[in-house]
Amino acid sequence: MLACSMAIAFLCSTTVRTIQERLLAAAAAVLSLHALLIMWFFNRNGSSGFSSSSTAEEVTRGVDASGLTAIVTGASSGIGTETARVLALRGVHVIMGVRNMASGRDVKDAMIKEIPTAKVDVMELDLSSLASVRKFASDFNSSGRPLNLLINNAGIMATPFMLSKDNIELQFATNHLGHFLLTNLLLDTMKKTARESDIEGRIVNLSSEFHRYPYPEGIRFDNINDQSGYKRFLAYGQSKLANVLHANELARRFKEDGVNITANSLHPGVIATNLFRHNMSLANDNPIRGFTF
């Protein structure tokens, strides 16, 4: 019923103006309904021992990850915060890559209060700025720290047409290009860590089921900044498709070169976050507002 209400809110919102956008909004509702049905009717443990409602704490119970270092982008809210918190709980040294340093420090303080032994650092990272990405990577690489885990989590969804600081369509710049560059700049450190520690490194790209709904031609490499043909949900799908293709190509190259690192993309499910912060009129009318797809 929540998903049905959400569909009505989406379809009636003046924010969703075109038929194509209305159809995509309906698709989002269908995805959320699918997820809810799984949770309600198939909420039993699979072969892994976990179910769709298992929490990060439950999945990692008994894991001692002391000695590992992870970077989590977008760690000041939503999925990023919970990922960082549970990694810290299991002994990982967590580097929070955040755009808003004040929010990042507040999250770090809350983690330290809950987990006094947590090792957490906050570093400024604006994925929509290639200069910021380069500075973050340079500062991290210069620190001499190892890097076992890179979780490319930060993202924005269905924004009005905007350009990044580098004059690139904002969703593509933030969701894909920033993470693509970040990963590339950190790869040597990850390879060195995996080689010297003999511990498998891991790269995770947070994608979405919306990767199935980009523009009809897929990724508009020649028309990324085409404002006249811009569709906010299709542009989001385009950026999420790029996340999947990025992880797939990394995985292929790692296997081909014998590198002890895995790369995967994932759909996080229907998660309560602030991802709809750029669509407030739509989100405020949504009975399950702020959910991530």
JSON list of C-alpha atoms in Angstrom, two decimals, residues 4-203:
[
{"chain": "A", "resi": 4, "resn": "CYS", "atom": "CA", "xyz": [0.75, 2.47, -4.30]},
{"chain": "A", "resi": 5, "resn": "SER", "atom": "CA", "xyz": [0.45, 5.70, -2.32]},
{"chain": "A", "resi": 6, "resn": "MET", "atom": "CA", "xyz": [3.91, 6.66, -3.50]},
{"chain": "A", "resi": 7, "resn": "ALA", "atom": "CA", "xyz": [2.94, 6.06, -7.11]},
{"chain": "A", "resi": 8, "resn": "ILE", "atom": "CA", "xyz": [-0.07, 8.36, -6.74]},
{"chain": "A", "resi": 9, "resn": "ALA", "atom": "CA", "xyz": [2.09, 11.05, -5.12]},
{"chain": "A", "resi": 10, "resn": "PHE", "atom": "CA", "xyz": [4.65, 10.78, -7.91]},
{"chain": "A", "resi": 11, "resn": "LEU", "atom": "CA", "xyz": [2.15, 10.82, -10.74]},
{"chain": "A", "resi": 12, "resn": "CYS", "atom": "CA", "xyz": [0.16, 13.73, -9.34]},
{"chain": "A", "resi": 13, "resn": "SER", "atom": "CA", "xyz": [3.20, 15.86, -8.56]},
{"chain": "A", "resi": 14, "resn": "THR", "atom": "CA", "xyz": [3.71, 18.89, -10.76]},
{"chain": "A", "resi": 15, "resn": "THR", "atom": "CA", "xyz": [7.45, 18.24, -10.45]},
{"chain": "A", "resi": 16, "resn": "VAL", "atom": "CA", "xyz": [7.08, 15.26, -12.77]},
{"chain": "A", "resi": 17, "resn": "ARG", "atom": "CA", "xyz": [6.03, 17.09, -15.91]},
{"chain": "A", "resi": 18, "resn": "THR", "atom": "CA", "xyz": [6.41, 14.81, -18.91]},
{"chain": "A", "resi": 19, "resn": "ILE", "atom": "CA", "xyz": [4.71, 11.53, -19.76]},
{"chain": "A", "resi": 20, "resn": "GLN", "atom": "CA", "xyz": [8.12, 9.88, -19.87]},
{"chain": "A", "resi": 21, "resn": "GLU", "atom": "CA", "xyz": [8.97, 11.15, -16.41]},
{"chain": "A", "resi": 22, "resn": "ARG", "atom": "CA", "xyz": [5.59, 10.02, -15.10]},
{"chain": "A", "resi": 23, "resn": "LEU", "atom": "CA", "xyz": [6.25, 6.53, -16.46]},
{"chain": "A", "resi": 24, "resn": "LEU", "atom": "CA", "xyz": [9.66, 6.49, -14.82]},
{"chain": "A", "resi": 25, "resn": "ALA", "atom": "CA", "xyz": [8.15, 7.65, -11.54]},
{"chain": "A", "resi": 26, "resn": "ALA", "atom": "CA", "xyz": [5.64, 4.82, -11.81]},
{"chain": "A", "resi": 27, "resn": "ALA", "atom": "CA", "xyz": [8.53, 2.42, -12.45]},
{"chain": "A", "resi": 28, "resn": "ALA", "atom": "CA", "xyz": [10.11, 3.62, -9.21]},
{"chain": "A", "resi": 29, "resn": "ALA", "atom": "CA", "xyz": [6.89, 2.82, -7.39]},
{"chain": "A", "resi": 30, "resn": "VAL", "atom": "CA", "xyz": [6.81, -0.64, -8.97]},
{"chain": "A", "resi": 31, "resn": "LEU", "atom": "CA", "xyz": [10.39, -1.25, -7.83]},
{"chain": "A", "resi": 32, "resn": "SER", "atom": "CA", "xyz": [9.51, -0.22, -4.29]},
{"chain": "A", "resi": 33, "resn": "LEU", "atom": "CA", "xyz": [6.42, -2.43, -4.36]},
{"chain": "A", "resi": 34, "resn": "HIS", "atom": "CA", "xyz": [8.55, -5.33, -5.56]},
{"chain": "A", "resi": 35, "resn": "ALA", "atom": "CA", "xyz": [10.96, -4.78, -2.68]},
{"chain": "A", "resi": 36, "resn": "LEU", "atom": "CA", "xyz": [8.15, -4.54, -0.15]},
{"chain": "A", "resi": 37, "resn": "LEU", "atom": "CA", "xyz": [6.57, -7.74, -1.44]},
{"chain": "A", "resi": 38, "resn": "ILE", "atom": "CA", "xyz": [9.87, -9.52, -1.02]},
{"chain": "A", "resi": 39, "resn": "MET", "atom": "CA", "xyz": [10.16, -8.26, 2.54]},
{"chain": "A", "resi": 40, "resn": "TRP", "atom": "CA", "xyz": [6.58, -9.04, 3.45]},
{"chain": "A", "resi": 41, "resn": "PHE", "atom": "CA", "xyz": [6.06, -12.40, 1.76]},
{"chain": "A", "resi": 42, "resn": "PHE", "atom": "CA", "xyz": [9.54, -13.83, 1.27]},
{"chain": "A", "resi": 43, "resn": "ASN", "atom": "CA", "xyz": [11.20, -12.63, 4.45]},
{"chain": "A", "resi": 44, "resn": "ARG", "atom": "CA", "xyz": [13.06, -15.83, 5.19]},
{"chain": "A", "resi": 45, "resn": "ASN", "atom": "CA", "xyz": [16.73, -16.60, 5.18]},
{"chain": "A", "resi": 46, "resn": "GLY", "atom": "CA", "xyz": [18.36, -17.67, 1.94]},
{"chain": "A", "resi": 47, "resn": "SER", "atom": "CA", "xyz": [21.39, -19.88, 1.40]},
{"chain": "A", "resi": 48, "resn": "SER", "atom": "CA", "xyz": [23.62, -17.13, 2.83]},
{"chain": "A", "resi": 49, "resn": "GLY", "atom": "CA", "xyz": [21.76, -17.33, 6.13]},
{"chain": "A", "resi": 50, "resn": "PHE", "atom": "CA", "xyz": [20.38, -13.82, 5.69]},
{"chain": "A", "resi": 51, "resn": "SER", "atom": "CA", "xyz": [17.19, -12.27, 4.36]},
{"chain": "A", "resi": 52, "resn": "SER", "atom": "CA", "xyz": [16.18, -9.04, 2.67]},
{"chain": "A", "resi": 53, "resn": "SER", "atom": "CA", "xyz": [15.60, -7.49, 6.10]},
{"chain": "A", "resi": 54, "resn": "SER", "atom": "CA", "xyz": [18.98, -8.45, 7.58]},
{"chain": "A", "resi": 55, "resn": "THR", "atom": "CA", "xyz": [20.90, -5.46, 8.88]},
{"chain": "A", "resi": 56, "resn": "ALA", "atom": "CA", "xyz": [24.55, -4.64, 8.33]},
{"chain": "A", "resi": 57, "resn": "GLU", "atom": "CA", "xyz": [25.23, -5.41, 11.98]},
{"chain": "A", "resi": 58, "resn": "GLU", "atom": "CA", "xyz": [23.63, -8.84, 11.64]},
{"chain": "A", "resi": 59, "resn": "VAL", "atom": "CA", "xyz": [25.52, -9.68, 8.46]},
{"chain": "A", "resi": 60, "resn": "THR", "atom": "CA", "xyz": [28.88, -8.68, 9.96]},
{"chain": "A", "resi": 61, "resn": "ARG", "atom": "CA", "xyz": [28.37, -10.13, 13.44]},
{"chain": "A", "resi": 62, "resn": "GLY", "atom": "CA", "xyz": [31.50, -11.96, 14.53]},
{"chain": "A", "resi": 63, "resn": "VAL", "atom": "CA", "xyz": [33.68, -10.28, 11.89]},
{"chain": "A", "resi": 64, "resn": "ASP", "atom": "CA", "xyz": [36.96, -8.80, 13.09]},
{"chain": "A", "resi": 65, "resn": "ALA", "atom": "CA", "xyz": [38.09, -6.32, 10.44]},
{"chain": "A", "resi": 66, "resn": "SER", "atom": "CA", "xyz": [40.82, -4.72, 12.54]},
{"chain": "A", "resi": 67, "resn": "GLY", "atom": "CA", "xyz": [43.73, -3.57, 10.41]},
{"chain": "A", "resi": 68, "resn": "LEU", "atom": "CA", "xyz": [41.61, -2.75, 7.36]},
{"chain": "A", "resi": 69, "resn": "THR", "atom": "CA", "xyz": [41.15, 0.76, 6.00]},
{"chain": "A", "resi": 70, "resn": "ALA", "atom": "CA", "xyz": [38.07, 1.90, 4.07]},
{"chain": "A", "resi": 71, "resn": "ILE", "atom": "CA", "xyz": [37.00, 5.04, 2.26]},
{"chain": "A", "resi": 72, "resn": "VAL", "atom": "CA", "xyz": [33.23, 5.66, 2.20]},
{"chain": "A", "resi": 73, "resn": "THR", "atom": "CA", "xyz": [32.00, 8.55, 0.07]},
{"chain": "A", "resi": 74, "resn": "GLY", "atom": "CA", "xyz": [28.86, 10.41, 1.09]},
{"chain": "A", "resi": 75, "resn": "ALA", "atom": "CA", "xyz": [29.31, 9.14, 4.64]},
{"chain": "A", "resi": 76, "resn": "SER", "atom": "CA", "xyz": [27.61, 12.07, 6.36]},
{"chain": "A", "resi": 77, "resn": "SER", "atom": "CA", "xyz": [24.08, 10.76, 5.78]},
{"chain": "A", "resi": 78, "resn": "GLY", "atom": "CA", "xyz": [21.94, 7.80, 4.74]},
{"chain": "A", "resi": 79, "resn": "ILE", "atom": "CA", "xyz": [23.52, 4.57, 3.53]},
{"chain": "A", "resi": 80, "resn": "GLY", "atom": "CA", "xyz": [26.99, 6.08, 3.78]},
{"chain": "A", "resi": 81, "resn": "THR", "atom": "CA", "xyz": [26.62, 6.84, 7.48]},
{"chain": "A", "resi": 82, "resn": "GLU", "atom": "CA", "xyz": [25.36, 3.36, 8.33]},
{"chain": "A", "resi": 83, "resn": "THR", "atom": "CA", "xyz": [28.07, 1.75, 6.22]},
{"chain": "A", "resi": 84, "resn": "ALA", "atom": "CA", "xyz": [30.77, 3.79, 7.95]},
{"chain": "A", "resi": 85, "resn": "ARG", "atom": "CA", "xyz": [29.30, 3.12, 11.39]},
{"chain": "A", "resi": 86, "resn": "VAL", "atom": "CA", "xyz": [29.18, -0.66, 11.02]},
{"chain": "A", "resi": 87, "resn": "LEU", "atom": "CA", "xyz": [32.62, -0.83, 9.44]},
{"chain": "A", "resi": 88, "resn": "ALA", "atom": "CA", "xyz": [33.97, 1.16, 12.40]},
{"chain": "A", "resi": 89, "resn": "LEU", "atom": "CA", "xyz": [32.09, -1.14, 14.76]},
{"chain": "A", "resi": 90, "resn": "ARG", "atom": "CA", "xyz": [33.95, -4.11, 13.25]},
{"chain": "A", "resi": 91, "resn": "GLY", "atom": "CA", "xyz": [37.35, -2.46, 13.68]},
{"chain": "A", "resi": 92, "resn": "VAL", "atom": "CA", "xyz": [37.89, -0.88, 10.25]},
{"chain": "A", "resi": 93, "resn": "HIS", "atom": "CA", "xyz": [39.68, 2.46, 10.08]},
{"chain": "A", "resi": 94, "resn": "VAL", "atom": "CA", "xyz": [37.07, 4.50, 8.20]},
{"chain": "A", "resi": 95, "resn": "ILE", "atom": "CA", "xyz": [37.80, 7.58, 6.12]},
{"chain": "A", "resi": 96, "resn": "MET", "atom": "CA", "xyz": [34.59, 9.53, 5.59]},
{"chain": "A", "resi": 97, "resn": "GLY", "atom": "CA", "xyz": [34.65, 11.43, 2.29]},
{"chain": "A", "resi": 98, "resn": "VAL", "atom": "CA", "xyz": [32.09, 14.20, 2.75]},
{"chain": "A", "resi": 99, "resn": "ARG", "atom": "CA", "xyz": [31.11, 17.45, 1.05]},
{"chain": "A", "resi": 100, "resn": "ASN", "atom": "CA", "xyz": [29.79, 19.08, 4.22]},
{"chain": "A", "resi": 101, "resn": "MET", "atom": "CA", "xyz": [32.57, 18.93, 6.81]},
{"chain": "A", "resi": 102, "resn": "ALA", "atom": "CA", "xyz": [30.35, 20.16, 9.67]},
{"chain": "A", "resi": 103, "resn": "SER", "atom": "CA", "xyz": [27.86, 17.33, 9.07]},
{"chain": "A", "resi": 104, "resn": "GLY", "atom": "CA", "xyz": [30.72, 14.87, 8.71]},
{"chain": "A", "resi": 105, "resn": "ARG", "atom": "CA", "xyz": [32.21, 15.88, 12.05]},
{"chain": "A", "resi": 106, "resn": "ASP", "atom": "CA", "xyz": [28.80, 15.55, 13.72]},
{"chain": "A", "resi": 107, "resn": "VAL", "atom": "CA", "xyz": [28.45, 12.01, 12.36]},
{"chain": "A", "resi": 108, "resn": "LYS", "atom": "CA", "xyz": [32.00, 11.16, 13.47]},
{"chain": "A", "resi": 109, "resn": "ASP", "atom": "CA", "xyz": [31.30, 12.47, 17.00]},
{"chain": "A", "resi": 110, "resn": "ALA", "atom": "CA", "xyz": [28.14, 10.37, 17.20]},
{"chain": "A", "resi": 111, "resn": "MET", "atom": "CA", "xyz": [30.09, 7.27, 16.10]},
{"chain": "A", "resi": 112, "resn": "ILE", "atom": "CA", "xyz": [32.84, 7.86, 18.65]},
{"chain": "A", "resi": 113, "resn": "LYS", "atom": "CA", "xyz": [30.22, 8.33, 21.37]},
{"chain": "A", "resi": 114, "resn": "GLU", "atom": "CA", "xyz": [28.60, 5.01, 20.44]},
{"chain": "A", "resi": 115, "resn": "ILE", "atom": "CA", "xyz": [31.86, 3.18, 19.66]},
{"chain": "A", "resi": 116, "resn": "PRO", "atom": "CA", "xyz": [34.67, 4.66, 21.81]},
{"chain": "A", "resi": 117, "resn": "THR", "atom": "CA", "xyz": [37.29, 2.48, 20.07]},
{"chain": "A", "resi": 118, "resn": "ALA", "atom": "CA", "xyz": [36.23, 3.56, 16.56]},
{"chain": "A", "resi": 119, "resn": "LYS", "atom": "CA", "xyz": [38.91, 4.86, 14.22]},
{"chain": "A", "resi": 120, "resn": "VAL", "atom": "CA", "xyz": [37.23, 7.46, 12.02]},
{"chain": "A", "resi": 121, "resn": "ASP", "atom": "CA", "xyz": [38.62, 10.38, 10.04]},
{"chain": "A", "resi": 122, "resn": "VAL", "atom": "CA", "xyz": [36.72, 13.00, 8.04]},
{"chain": "A", "resi": 123, "resn": "MET", "atom": "CA", "xyz": [38.07, 14.39, 4.78]},
{"chain": "A", "resi": 124, "resn": "GLU", "atom": "CA", "xyz": [36.47, 16.90, 2.46]},
{"chain": "A", "resi": 125, "resn": "LEU", "atom": "CA", "xyz": [35.30, 15.48, -0.87]},
{"chain": "A", "resi": 126, "resn": "ASP", "atom": "CA", "xyz": [32.94, 17.08, -3.38]},
{"chain": "A", "resi": 127, "resn": "LEU", "atom": "CA", "xyz": [32.30, 14.49, -6.09]},
{"chain": "A", "resi": 128, "resn": "SER", "atom": "CA", "xyz": [30.88, 17.15, -8.42]},
{"chain": "A", "resi": 129, "resn": "SER", "atom": "CA", "xyz": [34.28, 18.90, -8.52]},
{"chain": "A", "resi": 130, "resn": "LEU", "atom": "CA", "xyz": [37.17, 17.13, -10.24]},
{"chain": "A", "resi": 131, "resn": "ALA", "atom": "CA", "xyz": [39.59, 19.47, -8.44]},
{"chain": "A", "resi": 132, "resn": "SER", "atom": "CA", "xyz": [38.14, 18.38, -5.08]},
{"chain": "A", "resi": 133, "resn": "VAL", "atom": "CA", "xyz": [38.44, 14.72, -6.08]},
{"chain": "A", "resi": 134, "resn": "ARG", "atom": "CA", "xyz": [42.07, 15.19, -7.09]},
{"chain": "A", "resi": 135, "resn": "LYS", "atom": "CA", "xyz": [42.89, 16.97, -3.81]},
{"chain": "A", "resi": 136, "resn": "PHE", "atom": "CA", "xyz": [41.20, 14.27, -1.73]},
{"chain": "A", "resi": 137, "resn": "ALA", "atom": "CA", "xyz": [43.06, 11.48, -3.54]},
{"chain": "A", "resi": 138, "resn": "SER", "atom": "CA", "xyz": [46.38, 13.34, -3.35]},
{"chain": "A", "resi": 139, "resn": "ASP", "atom": "CA", "xyz": [45.97, 13.98, 0.38]},
{"chain": "A", "resi": 140, "resn": "PHE", "atom": "CA", "xyz": [45.02, 10.37, 1.06]},
{"chain": "A", "resi": 141, "resn": "ASN", "atom": "CA", "xyz": [47.82, 8.90, -1.05]},
{"chain": "A", "resi": 142, "resn": "SER", "atom": "CA", "xyz": [50.33, 11.23, 0.61]},
{"chain": "A", "resi": 143, "resn": "SER", "atom": "CA", "xyz": [49.23, 10.06, 4.07]},
{"chain": "A", "resi": 144, "resn": "GLY", "atom": "CA", "xyz": [50.86, 6.67, 3.54]},
{"chain": "A", "resi": 145, "resn": "ARG", "atom": "CA", "xyz": [47.74, 4.86, 4.72]},
{"chain": "A", "resi": 146, "resn": "PRO", "atom": "CA", "xyz": [46.80, 1.52, 3.15]},
{"chain": "A", "resi": 147, "resn": "LEU", "atom": "CA", "xyz": [43.43, 1.16, 1.37]},
{"chain": "A", "resi": 148, "resn": "ASN", "atom": "CA", "xyz": [41.52, -2.10, 1.43]},
{"chain": "A", "resi": 149, "resn": "LEU", "atom": "CA", "xyz": [37.97, -0.97, 0.72]},
{"chain": "A", "resi": 150, "resn": "LEU", "atom": "CA", "xyz": [36.57, 1.79, -1.50]},
{"chain": "A", "resi": 151, "resn": "ILE", "atom": "CA", "xyz": [32.83, 2.28, -1.26]},
{"chain": "A", "resi": 152, "resn": "ASN", "atom": "CA", "xyz": [31.58, 4.73, -3.89]},
{"chain": "A", "resi": 153, "resn": "ASN", "atom": "CA", "xyz": [28.30, 5.61, -2.24]},
{"chain": "A", "resi": 154, "resn": "ALA", "atom": "CA", "xyz": [27.69, 9.35, -2.63]},
{"chain": "A", "resi": 155, "resn": "GLY", "atom": "CA", "xyz": [25.06, 10.40, -5.13]},
{"chain": "A", "resi": 156, "resn": "ILE", "atom": "CA", "xyz": [22.22, 12.69, -6.13]},
{"chain": "A", "resi": 157, "resn": "MET", "atom": "CA", "xyz": [18.95, 11.80, -7.83]},
{"chain": "A", "resi": 158, "resn": "ALA", "atom": "CA", "xyz": [16.65, 13.39, -10.38]},
{"chain": "A", "resi": 159, "resn": "THR", "atom": "CA", "xyz": [17.88, 16.96, -9.98]},
{"chain": "A", "resi": 160, "resn": "PRO", "atom": "CA", "xyz": [16.71, 19.81, -12.21]},
{"chain": "A", "resi": 161, "resn": "PHE", "atom": "CA", "xyz": [19.20, 20.46, -15.01]},
{"chain": "A", "resi": 162, "resn": "MET", "atom": "CA", "xyz": [22.38, 21.88, -13.54]},
{"chain": "A", "resi": 163, "resn": "LEU", "atom": "CA", "xyz": [26.04, 21.90, -14.46]},
{"chain": "A", "resi": 164, "resn": "SER", "atom": "CA", "xyz": [28.88, 20.95, -12.16]},
{"chain": "A", "resi": 165, "resn": "LYS", "atom": "CA", "xyz": [31.84, 23.20, -11.41]},
{"chain": "A", "resi": 166, "resn": "ASP", "atom": "CA", "xyz": [33.51, 21.58, -14.43]},
{"chain": "A", "resi": 167, "resn": "ASN", "atom": "CA", "xyz": [30.49, 22.35, -16.67]},
{"chain": "A", "resi": 168, "resn": "ILE", "atom": "CA", "xyz": [29.25, 18.77, -16.83]},
{"chain": "A", "resi": 169, "resn": "GLU", "atom": "CA", "xyz": [25.64, 17.71, -16.24]},
{"chain": "A", "resi": 170, "resn": "LEU", "atom": "CA", "xyz": [25.45, 17.44, -12.46]},
{"chain": "A", "resi": 171, "resn": "GLN", "atom": "CA", "xyz": [24.09, 13.92, -12.00]},
{"chain": "A", "resi": 172, "resn": "PHE", "atom": "CA", "xyz": [26.60, 12.38, -14.41]},
{"chain": "A", "resi": 173, "resn": "ALA", "atom": "CA", "xyz": [29.42, 14.43, -12.89]},
{"chain": "A", "resi": 174, "resn": "THR", "atom": "CA", "xyz": [28.59, 13.53, -9.29]},
{"chain": "A", "resi": 175, "resn": "ASN", "atom": "CA", "xyz": [27.34, 9.96, -9.57]},
{"chain": "A", "resi": 176, "resn": "HIS", "atom": "CA", "xyz": [29.81, 8.68, -12.16]},
{"chain": "A", "resi": 177, "resn": "LEU", "atom": "CA", "xyz": [32.69, 10.92, -13.20]},
{"chain": "A", "resi": 178, "resn": "GLY", "atom": "CA", "xyz": [33.71, 11.91, -9.68]},
{"chain": "A", "resi": 179, "resn": "HIS", "atom": "CA", "xyz": [33.81, 8.29, -8.53]},
{"chain": "A", "resi": 180, "resn": "PHE", "atom": "CA", "xyz": [35.47, 7.16, -11.76]},
{"chain": "A", "resi": 181, "resn": "LEU", "atom": "CA", "xyz": [38.31, 9.65, -11.24]},
{"chain": "A", "resi": 182, "resn": "LEU", "atom": "CA", "xyz": [38.55, 8.93, -7.51]},
{"chain": "A", "resi": 183, "resn": "THR", "atom": "CA", "xyz": [38.84, 5.19, -8.11]},
{"chain": "A", "resi": 184, "resn": "ASN", "atom": "CA", "xyz": [41.46, 5.70, -10.80]},
{"chain": "A", "resi": 185, "resn": "LEU", "atom": "CA", "xyz": [43.57, 7.95, -8.57]},
{"chain": "A", "resi": 186, "resn": "LEU", "atom": "CA", "xyz": [43.42, 5.50, -5.64]},
{"chain": "A", "resi": 187, "resn": "LEU", "atom": "CA", "xyz": [44.03, 2.31, -7.62]},
{"chain": "A", "resi": 188, "resn": "ASP", "atom": "CA", "xyz": [47.79, 2.20, -7.18]},
{"chain": "A", "resi": 189, "resn": "THR", "atom": "CA", "xyz": [47.40, 2.48, -3.41]},
{"chain": "A", "resi": 190, "resn": "MET", "atom": "CA", "xyz": [44.76, -0.27, -3.42]},
{"chain": "A", "resi": 191, "resn": "LYS", "atom": "CA", "xyz": [46.92, -2.55, -5.55]},
{"chain": "A", "resi": 192, "resn": "LYS", "atom": "CA", "xyz": [49.91, -1.99, -3.30]},
{"chain": "A", "resi": 193, "resn": "THR", "atom": "CA", "xyz": [47.84, -2.71, -0.19]},
{"chain": "A", "resi": 194, "resn": "ALA", "atom": "CA", "xyz": [46.39, -5.91, -1.66]},
{"chain": "A", "resi": 195, "resn": "ARG", "atom": "CA", "xyz": [49.83, -7.07, -2.76]},
{"chain": "A", "resi": 196, "resn": "GLU", "atom": "CA", "xyz": [51.66, -6.34, 0.49]},
{"chain": "A", "resi": 197, "resn": "SER", "atom": "CA", "xyz": [48.90, -7.54, 2.83]},
{"chain": "A", "resi": 198, "resn": "ASP", "atom": "CA", "xyz": [47.77, -10.48, 0.71]},
{"chain": "A", "resi": 199, "resn": "ILE", "atom": "CA", "xyz": [44.22, -9.40, 1.58]},
{"chain": "A", "resi": 200, "resn": "GLU", "atom": "CA", "xyz": [41.70, -9.03, -1.24]},
{"chain": "A", "resi": 201, "resn": "GLY", "atom": "CA", "xyz": [40.77, -5.41, -1.90]},
{"chain": "A", "resi": 202, "resn": "ARG", "atom": "CA", "xyz": [37.20, -4.46, -2.70]},
{"chain": "A", "resi": 203, "resn": "ILE", "atom": "CA", "xyz": [35.59, -1.67, -4.70]}
]
